[in-house]
Amino acid sequence: DIQMTQSPSSVSASVGDKVTITCRAHQGVSRWLAWYQQKPGKAPYLLIYAASILHSGVPSRFSGSGSGTDFTLTISSLQPEDFATYYCQQTNIFPPTFGPGTRVDIK
Amino acid sequence: QVQLQESGPGLVKPSQTLSLTCTVSGDSISNWSYYWNWIRQPAGKPLEWIGRIYASGRITYNPSLMSRVSISGDTAKNQFSLRLTSVTATDTAVYYCARDRGDDDTVVLDYWGQGAQVTVSS
């Protein structure tokens, strides 16, 4: 299985801050990477797929980049509803695997 | 609006079989554009993909669970189901069903159910 790692494991930020989360795959996955947002007690919500394509309805303050083994999720201006845990997932090498998550909480 | 809803027992005894059903509304599991997946998340741990079923009946499992898991579909009821045999405490988790907009080679989960907590305990 492809191991996924994320950094940082948690970040404290304020409304309006720019937040960057990184994800690393232990072998190359081209651009086959997705990002999900999960709030406590809720199901994950797809934000981005194919490394940089925004899922329908996702605000443009979210963006993704990267290819191969290194990927980034950026929130350009953090909003109150963005405090959550974010997971990356490699999508094309079976079985698909998820990162351990990055929690974004209020400073 | 696509909606998925998990249902099934919340408590299962060790060595018994876990059974969950996902009821889909707003779409059809016979839709050849999508796959239908099961994923689980133990408390405080990352998500783990269990497997998926396609309209053709093709099913793919996570090799780590393949010996104990089966997924099936009921097109008349627009449901798909998960069975996991010989459960232990390590199978305690929130189980999610989800729609997958990927293809034969990719898994991208665009709509999820709310999740069902399943606890394995005597």
PDB file of C-alpha atoms in Angstrom:
ATOM      1  CA  ASP A   1       0.000   0.000   0.000  1.00  0.00           C
ATOM      2  CA  ILE A   2       1.144   3.552  -0.630  1.00  0.00           C
ATOM      3  CA  GLN A   3       1.809   5.376   2.621  1.00  0.00           C
ATOM      4  CA  MET A   4       0.653   8.971   2.808  1.00  0.00           C
ATOM      5  CA  THR A   5       2.032  11.490   5.262  1.00  0.00           C
ATOM      6  CA  GLN A   6       0.853  15.008   6.063  1.00  0.00           C
ATOM      7  CA  SER A   7       2.431  17.995   7.744  1.00  0.00           C
ATOM      8  CA  PRO A   8       1.842  19.635  10.027  1.00  0.00           C
ATOM      9  CA  SER A   9      -0.353  17.311  12.078  1.00  0.00           C
ATOM     10  CA  SER A  10      -2.119  20.362  13.441  1.00  0.00           C
ATOM     11  CA  VAL A  11      -2.005  24.100  12.912  1.00  0.00           C
ATOM     12  CA  SER A  12      -3.490  26.993  14.858  1.00  0.00           C
ATOM     13  CA  ALA A  13      -4.564  29.932  12.758  1.00  0.00           C
ATOM     14  CA  SER A  14      -6.775  32.990  12.809  1.00  0.00           C
ATOM     15  CA  VAL A  15      -9.600  34.029  10.513  1.00  0.00           C
ATOM     16  CA  GLY A  16      -8.065  35.647   7.447  1.00  0.00           C
ATOM     17  CA  ASP A  17      -4.781  33.741   7.667  1.00  0.00           C
ATOM     18  CA  LYS A  18      -3.291  31.825   4.777  1.00  0.00           C
ATOM     19  CA  VAL A  19      -2.892  28.155   5.642  1.00  0.00           C
ATOM     20  CA  THR A  20      -0.789  25.621   3.758  1.00  0.00           C
ATOM     21  CA  ILE A  21      -0.918  21.858   4.320  1.00  0.00           C
ATOM     22  CA  THR A  22       1.450  19.438   2.665  1.00  0.00           C
ATOM     23  CA  CYS A  23       0.951  15.811   1.723  1.00  0.00           C
ATOM     24  CA  ARG A  24       3.619  13.363   0.654  1.00  0.00           C
ATOM     25  CA  ALA A  25       3.130  10.032  -1.069  1.00  0.00           C
ATOM     26  CA  HIS A  26       5.854   7.433  -0.516  1.00  0.00           C
ATOM     27  CA  GLN A  27       5.821   6.631  -4.210  1.00  0.00           C
ATOM     28  CA  GLY A  28       4.784   8.739  -7.158  1.00  0.00           C
ATOM     29  CA  VAL A  29       1.072   9.062  -7.891  1.00  0.00           C
ATOM     30  CA  SER A  30       1.320  11.538 -10.769  1.00  0.00           C
ATOM     31  CA  ARG A  31      -1.517  14.026 -10.129  1.00  0.00           C
ATOM     32  CA  TRP A  32      -3.909  11.462  -8.723  1.00  0.00           C
ATOM     33  CA  LEU A  33      -4.514  13.070  -5.377  1.00  0.00           C
ATOM     34  CA  ALA A  34      -7.643  14.305  -3.618  1.00  0.00           C
ATOM     35  CA  TRP A  35      -8.245  16.479  -0.558  1.00  0.00           C
ATOM     36  CA  TYR A  36     -11.144  16.159   1.873  1.00  0.00           C
ATOM     37  CA  GLN A  37     -12.409  18.306   4.732  1.00  0.00           C
ATOM     38  CA  GLN A  38     -13.963  16.670   7.786  1.00  0.00           C
ATOM     39  CA  LYS A  39     -15.696  18.422  10.659  1.00  0.00           C
ATOM     40  CA  PRO A  40     -16.265  16.666  14.018  1.00  0.00           C
ATOM     41  CA  GLY A  41     -19.026  14.089  13.824  1.00  0.00           C
ATOM     42  CA  LYS A  42     -19.507  14.642  10.089  1.00  0.00           C
ATOM     43  CA  ALA A  43     -18.574  12.774   6.936  1.00  0.00           C
ATOM     44  CA  PRO A  44     -15.616  13.901   4.855  1.00  0.00           C
ATOM     45  CA  TYR A  45     -16.343  16.388   2.086  1.00  0.00           C
ATOM     46  CA  LEU A  46     -14.478  16.372  -1.220  1.00  0.00           C
ATOM     47  CA  LEU A  47     -12.605  19.611  -1.855  1.00  0.00           C
ATOM     48  CA  ILE A  48     -10.136  18.892  -4.640  1.00  0.00           C
ATOM     49  CA  TYR A  49      -9.319  16.016  -6.977  1.00  0.00           C
ATOM     50  CA  ALA A  50      -6.640  15.418  -9.582  1.00  0.00           C
ATOM     51  CA  ALA A  51      -4.387  17.528  -7.365  1.00  0.00           C
ATOM     52  CA  SER A  52      -5.845  20.896  -8.374  1.00  0.00           C
ATOM     53  CA  ILE A  53      -9.436  20.596  -9.630  1.00  0.00           C
ATOM     54  CA  LEU A  54     -12.015  22.111  -7.293  1.00  0.00           C
ATOM     55  CA  HIS A  55     -15.062  19.956  -6.640  1.00  0.00           C
ATOM     56  CA  SER A  56     -18.370  21.630  -7.519  1.00  0.00           C
ATOM     57  CA  GLY A  57     -19.395  24.269  -4.995  1.00  0.00           C
ATOM     58  CA  VAL A  58     -16.038  24.483  -3.211  1.00  0.00           C
ATOM     59  CA  PRO A  59     -15.002  28.103  -2.523  1.00  0.00           C
ATOM     60  CA  SER A  60     -12.151  29.466  -4.590  1.00  0.00           C
ATOM     61  CA  ARG A  61     -10.095  30.229  -1.460  1.00  0.00           C
ATOM     62  CA  PHE A  62      -9.166  26.543  -1.556  1.00  0.00           C
ATOM     63  CA  SER A  63      -6.490  25.508  -4.031  1.00  0.00           C
ATOM     64  CA  GLY A  64      -4.307  22.480  -4.595  1.00  0.00           C
ATOM     65  CA  SER A  65      -1.023  21.889  -6.335  1.00  0.00           C
ATOM     66  CA  GLY A  66       1.697  19.320  -6.803  1.00  0.00           C
ATOM     67  CA  SER A  67       2.480  16.142  -8.661  1.00  0.00           C
ATOM     68  CA  GLY A  68       4.500  12.978  -8.163  1.00  0.00           C
ATOM     69  CA  THR A  69       5.077  12.675  -4.434  1.00  0.00           C
ATOM     70  CA  ASP A  70       4.583  16.177  -3.028  1.00  0.00           C
ATOM     71  CA  PHE A  71       1.291  18.041  -2.846  1.00  0.00           C
ATOM     72  CA  THR A  72      -0.083  21.159  -1.197  1.00  0.00           C
ATOM     73  CA  LEU A  73      -3.510  22.339  -0.086  1.00  0.00           C
ATOM     74  CA  THR A  74      -3.774  26.091   0.449  1.00  0.00           C
ATOM     75  CA  ILE A  75      -6.559  28.074   2.066  1.00  0.00           C
ATOM     76  CA  SER A  76      -5.918  31.643   0.989  1.00  0.00           C
ATOM     77  CA  SER A  77      -7.985  33.387   3.665  1.00  0.00           C
ATOM     78  CA  LEU A  78      -9.228  31.170   6.477  1.00  0.00           C
ATOM     79  CA  GLN A  79     -12.927  31.480   7.272  1.00  0.00           C
ATOM     80  CA  PRO A  80     -14.713  30.368  10.480  1.00  0.00           C
ATOM     81  CA  GLU A  81     -16.285  27.407   8.677  1.00  0.00           C
ATOM     82  CA  ASP A  82     -12.844  26.130   7.590  1.00  0.00           C
ATOM     83  CA  PHE A  83     -11.798  24.953  11.038  1.00  0.00           C
ATOM     84  CA  ALA A  84     -11.716  21.209  10.487  1.00  0.00           C
ATOM     85  CA  THR A  85      -9.427  18.277   9.748  1.00  0.00           C
ATOM     86  CA  TYR A  86      -8.064  17.874   6.223  1.00  0.00           C
ATOM     87  CA  TYR A  87      -7.088  14.557   4.639  1.00  0.00           C
ATOM     88  CA  CYS A  88      -5.255  13.782   1.440  1.00  0.00           C
ATOM     89  CA  GLN A  89      -5.896  10.582  -0.502  1.00  0.00           C
ATOM     90  CA  GLN A  90      -4.023   9.011  -3.375  1.00  0.00           C
ATOM     91  CA  THR A  91      -6.644   7.928  -5.843  1.00  0.00           C
ATOM     92  CA  ASN A  92      -5.121   5.699  -8.477  1.00  0.00           C
ATOM     93  CA  ILE A  93      -3.048   2.922  -6.940  1.00  0.00           C
ATOM     94  CA  PHE A  94      -5.186   0.266  -5.313  1.00  0.00           C
ATOM     95  CA  PRO A  95      -5.996   0.219  -2.530  1.00  0.00           C
ATOM     96  CA  PRO A  96      -6.533   3.969  -2.289  1.00  0.00           C
ATOM     97  CA  THR A  97      -4.983   5.304   0.911  1.00  0.00           C
ATOM     98  CA  PHE A  98      -5.465   8.374   3.053  1.00  0.00           C
ATOM     99  CA  GLY A  99      -3.111  10.583   4.987  1.00  0.00           C
ATOM    100  CA  PRO A 100      -3.335  10.845   8.790  1.00  0.00           C
ATOM    101  CA  GLY A 101      -4.978  14.265   8.641  1.00  0.00           C
ATOM    102  CA  THR A 102      -4.115  17.854   9.541  1.00  0.00           C
ATOM    103  CA  ARG A 103      -6.278  19.605  12.081  1.00  0.00           C
ATOM    104  CA  VAL A 104      -6.818  23.316  11.613  1.00  0.00           C
ATOM    105  CA  ASP A 105      -8.018  24.996  14.763  1.00  0.00           C
ATOM    106  CA  ILE A 106      -8.529  28.478  16.084  1.00  0.00           C
ATOM    107  CA  LYS A 107      -5.543  30.325  17.459  1.00  0.00           C
TER     108      LYS A 107
ATOM    109  CA  GLN B   1     -29.309  16.013  -4.621  1.00  0.00           C
ATOM    110  CA  VAL B   2     -27.476  12.739  -4.054  1.00  0.00           C
ATOM    111  CA  GLN B   3     -27.933  11.311  -0.583  1.00  0.00           C
ATOM    112  CA  LEU B   4     -26.556   8.153   0.994  1.00  0.00           C
ATOM    113  CA  GLN B   5     -27.666   6.684   4.312  1.00  0.00           C
ATOM    114  CA  GLU B   6     -26.034   3.825   6.206  1.00  0.00           C
ATOM    115  CA  SER B   7     -28.109   1.487   8.349  1.00  0.00           C
ATOM    116  CA  GLY B   8     -27.461  -1.587  10.437  1.00  0.00           C
ATOM    117  CA  PRO B   9     -26.697  -2.805  13.945  1.00  0.00           C
ATOM    118  CA  GLY B  10     -24.503  -0.558  16.035  1.00  0.00           C
ATOM    119  CA  LEU B  11     -23.211  -3.387  18.200  1.00  0.00           C
ATOM    120  CA  VAL B  12     -21.753  -6.670  16.987  1.00  0.00           C
ATOM    121  CA  LYS B  13     -20.269  -9.456  19.083  1.00  0.00           C
ATOM    122  CA  PRO B  14     -16.714 -10.641  18.451  1.00  0.00           C
ATOM    123  CA  SER B  15     -16.435 -13.416  15.842  1.00  0.00           C
ATOM    124  CA  GLN B  16     -19.836 -12.521  14.391  1.00  0.00           C
ATOM    125  CA  THR B  17     -20.667 -10.791  11.095  1.00  0.00           C
ATOM    126  CA  LEU B  18     -21.044  -7.062  10.644  1.00  0.00           C
ATOM    127  CA  SER B  19     -23.748  -6.137   8.121  1.00  0.00           C
ATOM    128  CA  LEU B  20     -24.517  -2.646   6.864  1.00  0.00           C
ATOM    129  CA  THR B  21     -26.704  -1.315   4.087  1.00  0.00           C
ATOM    130  CA  CYS B  22     -26.390   1.952   2.200  1.00  0.00           C
ATOM    131  CA  THR B  23     -29.569   3.394   0.717  1.00  0.00           C
ATOM    132  CA  VAL B  24     -29.036   5.794  -2.174  1.00  0.00           C
ATOM    133  CA  SER B  25     -31.415   8.543  -3.249  1.00  0.00           C
ATOM    134  CA  GLY B  26     -31.007  11.103  -5.996  1.00  0.00           C
ATOM    135  CA  ASP B  27     -28.975   8.685  -8.110  1.00  0.00           C
ATOM    136  CA  SER B  28     -28.999   5.035  -9.112  1.00  0.00           C
ATOM    137  CA  ILE B  29     -26.433   2.375  -8.265  1.00  0.00           C
ATOM    138  CA  SER B  30     -27.063   1.196 -11.835  1.00  0.00           C
ATOM    139  CA  ASN B  31     -25.614   4.470 -13.108  1.00  0.00           C
ATOM    140  CA  TRP B  32     -22.574   3.521 -15.215  1.00  0.00           C
ATOM    141  CA  SER B  33     -20.909   6.829 -14.361  1.00  0.00           C
ATOM    142  CA  TYR B  34     -20.215   5.998 -10.734  1.00  0.00           C
ATOM    143  CA  TYR B  35     -18.898   3.402  -8.320  1.00  0.00           C
ATOM    144  CA  TRP B  36     -20.263   2.788  -4.829  1.00  0.00           C
ATOM    145  CA  ASN B  37     -17.812   2.464  -1.957  1.00  0.00           C
ATOM    146  CA  TRP B  38     -17.420   1.525   1.691  1.00  0.00           C
ATOM    147  CA  ILE B  39     -14.850   3.274   3.891  1.00  0.00           C
ATOM    148  CA  ARG B  40     -14.267   3.096   7.639  1.00  0.00           C
ATOM    149  CA  GLN B  41     -12.619   5.255  10.273  1.00  0.00           C
ATOM    150  CA  PRO B  42     -11.630   3.960  13.716  1.00  0.00           C
ATOM    151  CA  ALA B  43     -11.740   6.621  16.395  1.00  0.00           C
ATOM    152  CA  GLY B  44      -8.783   8.957  16.105  1.00  0.00           C
ATOM    153  CA  LYS B  45      -7.348   7.104  13.110  1.00  0.00           C
ATOM    154  CA  PRO B  46      -7.195   7.716   9.373  1.00  0.00           C
ATOM    155  CA  LEU B  47      -9.787   6.617   6.895  1.00  0.00           C
ATOM    156  CA  GLU B  48      -9.468   3.113   5.439  1.00  0.00           C
ATOM    157  CA  TRP B  49     -10.971   2.161   2.078  1.00  0.00           C
ATOM    158  CA  ILE B  50     -12.824  -1.169   2.224  1.00  0.00           C
ATOM    159  CA  GLY B  51     -14.043  -1.725  -1.326  1.00  0.00           C
ATOM    160  CA  ARG B  52     -16.467  -0.747  -4.058  1.00  0.00           C
ATOM    161  CA  ILE B  53     -19.071  -2.063  -6.480  1.00  0.00           C
ATOM    162  CA  TYR B  54     -19.836  -0.947 -10.010  1.00  0.00           C
ATOM    163  CA  ALA B  55     -23.019  -1.069 -12.060  1.00  0.00           C
ATOM    164  CA  SER B  56     -21.629  -3.997 -14.039  1.00  0.00           C
ATOM    165  CA  GLY B  57     -21.346  -5.979 -10.829  1.00  0.00           C
ATOM    166  CA  ARG B  58     -17.581  -5.642 -10.750  1.00  0.00           C
ATOM    167  CA  ILE B  59     -16.348  -5.502  -7.155  1.00  0.00           C
ATOM    168  CA  THR B  60     -12.916  -4.499  -5.846  1.00  0.00           C
ATOM    169  CA  TYR B  61     -11.753  -5.047  -2.274  1.00  0.00           C
ATOM    170  CA  ASN B  62      -8.916  -3.834  -0.121  1.00  0.00           C
ATOM    171  CA  PRO B  63      -6.524  -6.806  -0.017  1.00  0.00           C
ATOM    172  CA  SER B  64      -6.104  -6.333   3.739  1.00  0.00           C
ATOM    173  CA  LEU B  65      -9.775  -7.229   4.250  1.00  0.00           C
ATOM    174  CA  MET B  66     -10.461  -9.397   1.213  1.00  0.00           C
ATOM    175  CA  SER B  67     -10.678 -12.677   3.122  1.00  0.00           C
ATOM    176  CA  ARG B  68     -13.475 -11.349   5.355  1.00  0.00           C
ATOM    177  CA  VAL B  69     -15.403  -8.781   3.316  1.00  0.00           C
ATOM    178  CA  SER B  70     -18.133  -8.891   0.713  1.00  0.00           C
ATOM    179  CA  ILE B  71     -20.045  -6.099  -1.006  1.00  0.00           C
ATOM    180  CA  SER B  72     -23.267  -6.607  -2.910  1.00  0.00           C
ATOM    181  CA  GLY B  73     -25.877  -4.475  -4.634  1.00  0.00           C
ATOM    182  CA  ASP B  74     -29.670  -4.539  -4.859  1.00  0.00           C
ATOM    183  CA  THR B  75     -30.726  -2.456  -7.840  1.00  0.00           C
ATOM    184  CA  ALA B  76     -34.452  -2.890  -7.094  1.00  0.00           C
ATOM    185  CA  LYS B  77     -34.016  -1.205  -3.715  1.00  0.00           C
ATOM    186  CA  ASN B  78     -31.183   1.071  -4.897  1.00  0.00           C
ATOM    187  CA  GLN B  79     -29.024  -0.177  -2.051  1.00  0.00           C
ATOM    188  CA  PHE B  80     -25.620  -1.705  -1.649  1.00  0.00           C
ATOM    189  CA  SER B  81     -24.401  -3.658   1.332  1.00  0.00           C
ATOM    190  CA  LEU B  82     -21.298  -4.580   3.288  1.00  0.00           C
ATOM    191  CA  ARG B  83     -20.639  -7.807   5.167  1.00  0.00           C
ATOM    192  CA  LEU B  84     -17.540  -8.277   7.296  1.00  0.00           C
ATOM    193  CA  THR B  85     -17.088 -11.664   8.931  1.00  0.00           C
ATOM    194  CA  SER B  86     -15.202 -12.782  12.035  1.00  0.00           C
ATOM    195  CA  VAL B  87     -15.066  -9.302  13.511  1.00  0.00           C
ATOM    196  CA  THR B  88     -12.796  -8.287  16.379  1.00  0.00           C
ATOM    197  CA  ALA B  89     -12.440  -5.123  18.420  1.00  0.00           C
ATOM    198  CA  THR B  90     -10.149  -3.691  15.733  1.00  0.00           C
ATOM    199  CA  ASP B  91     -13.161  -3.533  13.411  1.00  0.00           C
ATOM    200  CA  THR B  92     -14.813  -0.988  15.697  1.00  0.00           C
ATOM    201  CA  ALA B  93     -15.177   2.148  13.593  1.00  0.00           C
ATOM    202  CA  VAL B  94     -17.493   4.586  11.891  1.00  0.00           C
ATOM    203  CA  TYR B  95     -18.459   3.023   8.573  1.00  0.00           C
ATOM    204  CA  TYR B  96     -19.242   5.280   5.629  1.00  0.00           C
ATOM    205  CA  CYS B  97     -20.728   4.600   2.241  1.00  0.00           C
ATOM    206  CA  ALA B  98     -19.808   6.949  -0.571  1.00  0.00           C
ATOM    207  CA  ARG B  99     -20.289   7.578  -4.271  1.00  0.00           C
ATOM    208  CA  ASP B 100     -17.143   7.524  -6.394  1.00  0.00           C
ATOM    209  CA  ARG B 101     -16.791   9.665  -9.499  1.00  0.00           C
ATOM    210  CA  GLY B 102     -13.591   7.944 -10.503  1.00  0.00           C
ATOM    211  CA  ASP B 103     -13.074   5.298 -13.135  1.00  0.00           C
ATOM    212  CA  ASP B 104     -11.602   1.818 -13.343  1.00  0.00           C
ATOM    213  CA  ASP B 105      -8.273   3.151 -12.122  1.00  0.00           C
ATOM    214  CA  THR B 106      -9.177   5.952  -9.703  1.00  0.00           C
ATOM    215  CA  VAL B 107     -11.283   6.431  -6.574  1.00  0.00           C
ATOM    216  CA  VAL B 108     -12.627   9.947  -5.921  1.00  0.00           C
ATOM    217  CA  LEU B 109     -15.368  10.070  -3.304  1.00  0.00           C
ATOM    218  CA  ASP B 110     -17.715  12.955  -4.047  1.00  0.00           C
ATOM    219  CA  TYR B 111     -20.766  12.185  -1.898  1.00  0.00           C
ATOM    220  CA  TRP B 112     -20.738  10.448   1.489  1.00  0.00           C
ATOM    221  CA  GLY B 113     -23.285   9.109   3.907  1.00  0.00           C
ATOM    222  CA  GLN B 114     -23.333  10.482   7.437  1.00  0.00           C
ATOM    223  CA  GLY B 115     -21.629   7.377   8.816  1.00  0.00           C
ATOM    224  CA  ALA B 116     -22.674   4.526  11.097  1.00  0.00           C
ATOM    225  CA  GLN B 117     -20.853   3.752  14.333  1.00  0.00           C
ATOM    226  CA  VAL B 118     -20.271   0.028  14.735  1.00  0.00           C
ATOM    227  CA  THR B 119     -18.817  -1.273  17.980  1.00  0.00           C
ATOM    228  CA  VAL B 120     -17.522  -4.811  18.350  1.00  0.00           C
ATOM    229  CA  SER B 121     -17.973  -5.939  21.915  1.00  0.00           C
ATOM    230  CA  SER B 122     -19.415  -8.815  23.879  1.00  0.00           C
TER     231      SER B 122
END
